[in-house]
Coordinates of C-alpha atoms in Angstrom, one line a residue:
M1 CA 13.1 14.3 -17.8
H2 CA 12.8 15.2 -14.1
K3 CA 15.4 13.1 -12.1
M4 CA 12.6 11.5 -10.0
F5 CA 11.3 9.8 -13.0
E6 CA 14.8 8.4 -14.2
K7 CA 15.0 4.8 -14.3
K8 CA 17.7 4.3 -11.8
N9 CA 15.6 6.3 -9.2
L10 CA 12.4 4.3 -10.1
L11 CA 13.6 0.8 -10.1
T12 CA 14.8 0.4 -6.3
I13 CA 13.6 -2.4 -4.1
P14 CA 11.7 0.1 -1.8
N15 CA 9.8 1.4 -4.8
I16 CA 8.8 -2.1 -6.1
L17 CA 7.6 -3.0 -2.7
S18 CA 5.5 0.1 -2.8
V19 CA 3.9 -0.8 -5.9
I20 CA 3.0 -4.2 -4.6
R21 CA 1.5 -2.8 -1.7
I22 CA -0.9 -0.8 -3.9
F23 CA -2.1 -4.0 -5.4
M24 CA -2.4 -5.6 -1.9
I25 CA -5.1 -2.9 -1.4
V26 CA -7.0 -4.2 -4.1
V27 CA -6.6 -7.8 -2.9
I28 CA -7.7 -6.8 0.8
V29 CA -11.0 -5.0 -0.5
W30 CA -11.8 -7.9 -2.9
L31 CA -11.2 -10.5 0.1
Y32 CA -13.1 -8.4 2.5
C33 CA -15.9 -7.1 0.5
F34 CA -16.6 -9.8 -2.1
K35 CA -15.6 -13.2 -0.5
Q36 CA -16.2 -12.1 3.2
N37 CA -12.9 -13.7 4.1
Y38 CA -11.8 -11.5 6.9
Y39 CA -9.0 -13.7 8.1
A40 CA -7.4 -13.5 4.8
A41 CA -7.8 -9.8 4.4
I42 CA -6.3 -9.4 7.8
A43 CA -3.4 -11.4 6.7
V44 CA -2.8 -9.6 3.7
L45 CA -3.0 -6.5 5.6
L46 CA -0.3 -7.5 8.1
L47 CA 1.9 -8.6 5.2
S48 CA 1.2 -5.3 3.7
G49 CA 2.5 -3.7 6.9
A50 CA 5.5 -5.9 7.2
T51 CA 6.6 -4.8 3.5
D52 CA 6.1 -1.0 4.6
I53 CA 8.4 -1.7 7.5
A54 CA 11.0 -3.5 5.2
D55 CA 10.6 -0.7 2.5
G56 CA 11.5 2.0 5.0
F57 CA 14.4 -0.1 6.3
I58 CA 16.0 -0.9 3.0
A59 CA 15.4 2.7 1.9
R60 CA 17.3 4.2 4.8
K61 CA 19.9 1.4 5.3
F62 CA 21.0 1.2 1.7
N63 CA 20.6 5.0 0.9
M64 CA 17.5 4.3 -1.7
V65 CA 15.5 7.3 -0.4
S66 CA 14.0 8.8 -3.5
D67 CA 11.8 11.8 -4.3
F68 CA 9.4 9.4 -6.0
G69 CA 9.3 7.2 -2.9
K70 CA 8.2 10.0 -0.9
M71 CA 5.7 11.1 -3.0
W72 CA 4.5 7.4 -3.5
Q73 CA 4.5 7.2 0.5
L74 CA 1.8 9.8 0.6
F75 CA -0.3 8.2 -2.1
R76 CA -0.3 4.8 -0.3
V77 CA -1.0 6.2 3.1
L78 CA -4.3 8.0 1.6
N79 CA -5.2 4.7 0.0
Y80 CA -5.1 2.9 3.3
L81 CA -6.9 5.5 5.0
L82 CA -9.6 5.5 2.3
T83 CA -10.1 1.6 2.5
G84 CA -10.2 1.9 6.2
F85 CA -12.9 4.5 6.2
F86 CA -14.7 2.0 3.5
Y87 CA -14.3 -0.9 5.9
F88 CA -16.0 1.0 8.8
Y89 CA -18.7 2.3 6.4
K90 CA -19.5 -1.1 5.2
A91 CA -19.4 -2.7 8.6
K92 CA -21.8 -0.3 9.9
F93 CA -24.4 -0.2 7.2
Y94 CA -24.4 -3.6 5.8
K95 CA -24.7 -5.8 8.7

């Protein structure tokens, strides 16, 4: 097994925060699109940003930077970009 997928490299606080952020994307889309609760969607987005800052700080401060975390960061950024484009698409065409 590659060292990136060893248990000690996966179960770190920064990686757990990263996984939680992926689920936050689903919550943001649900709040925005299906509940039309824009303020709650913004609140979850801000909370997600705060966990991203905490994730990076903890990973660097406590030497928890992992290859998995680096790879996962790219995936999260892509998801946020796609979600943002979806918001703009929905706002422009469905008003």
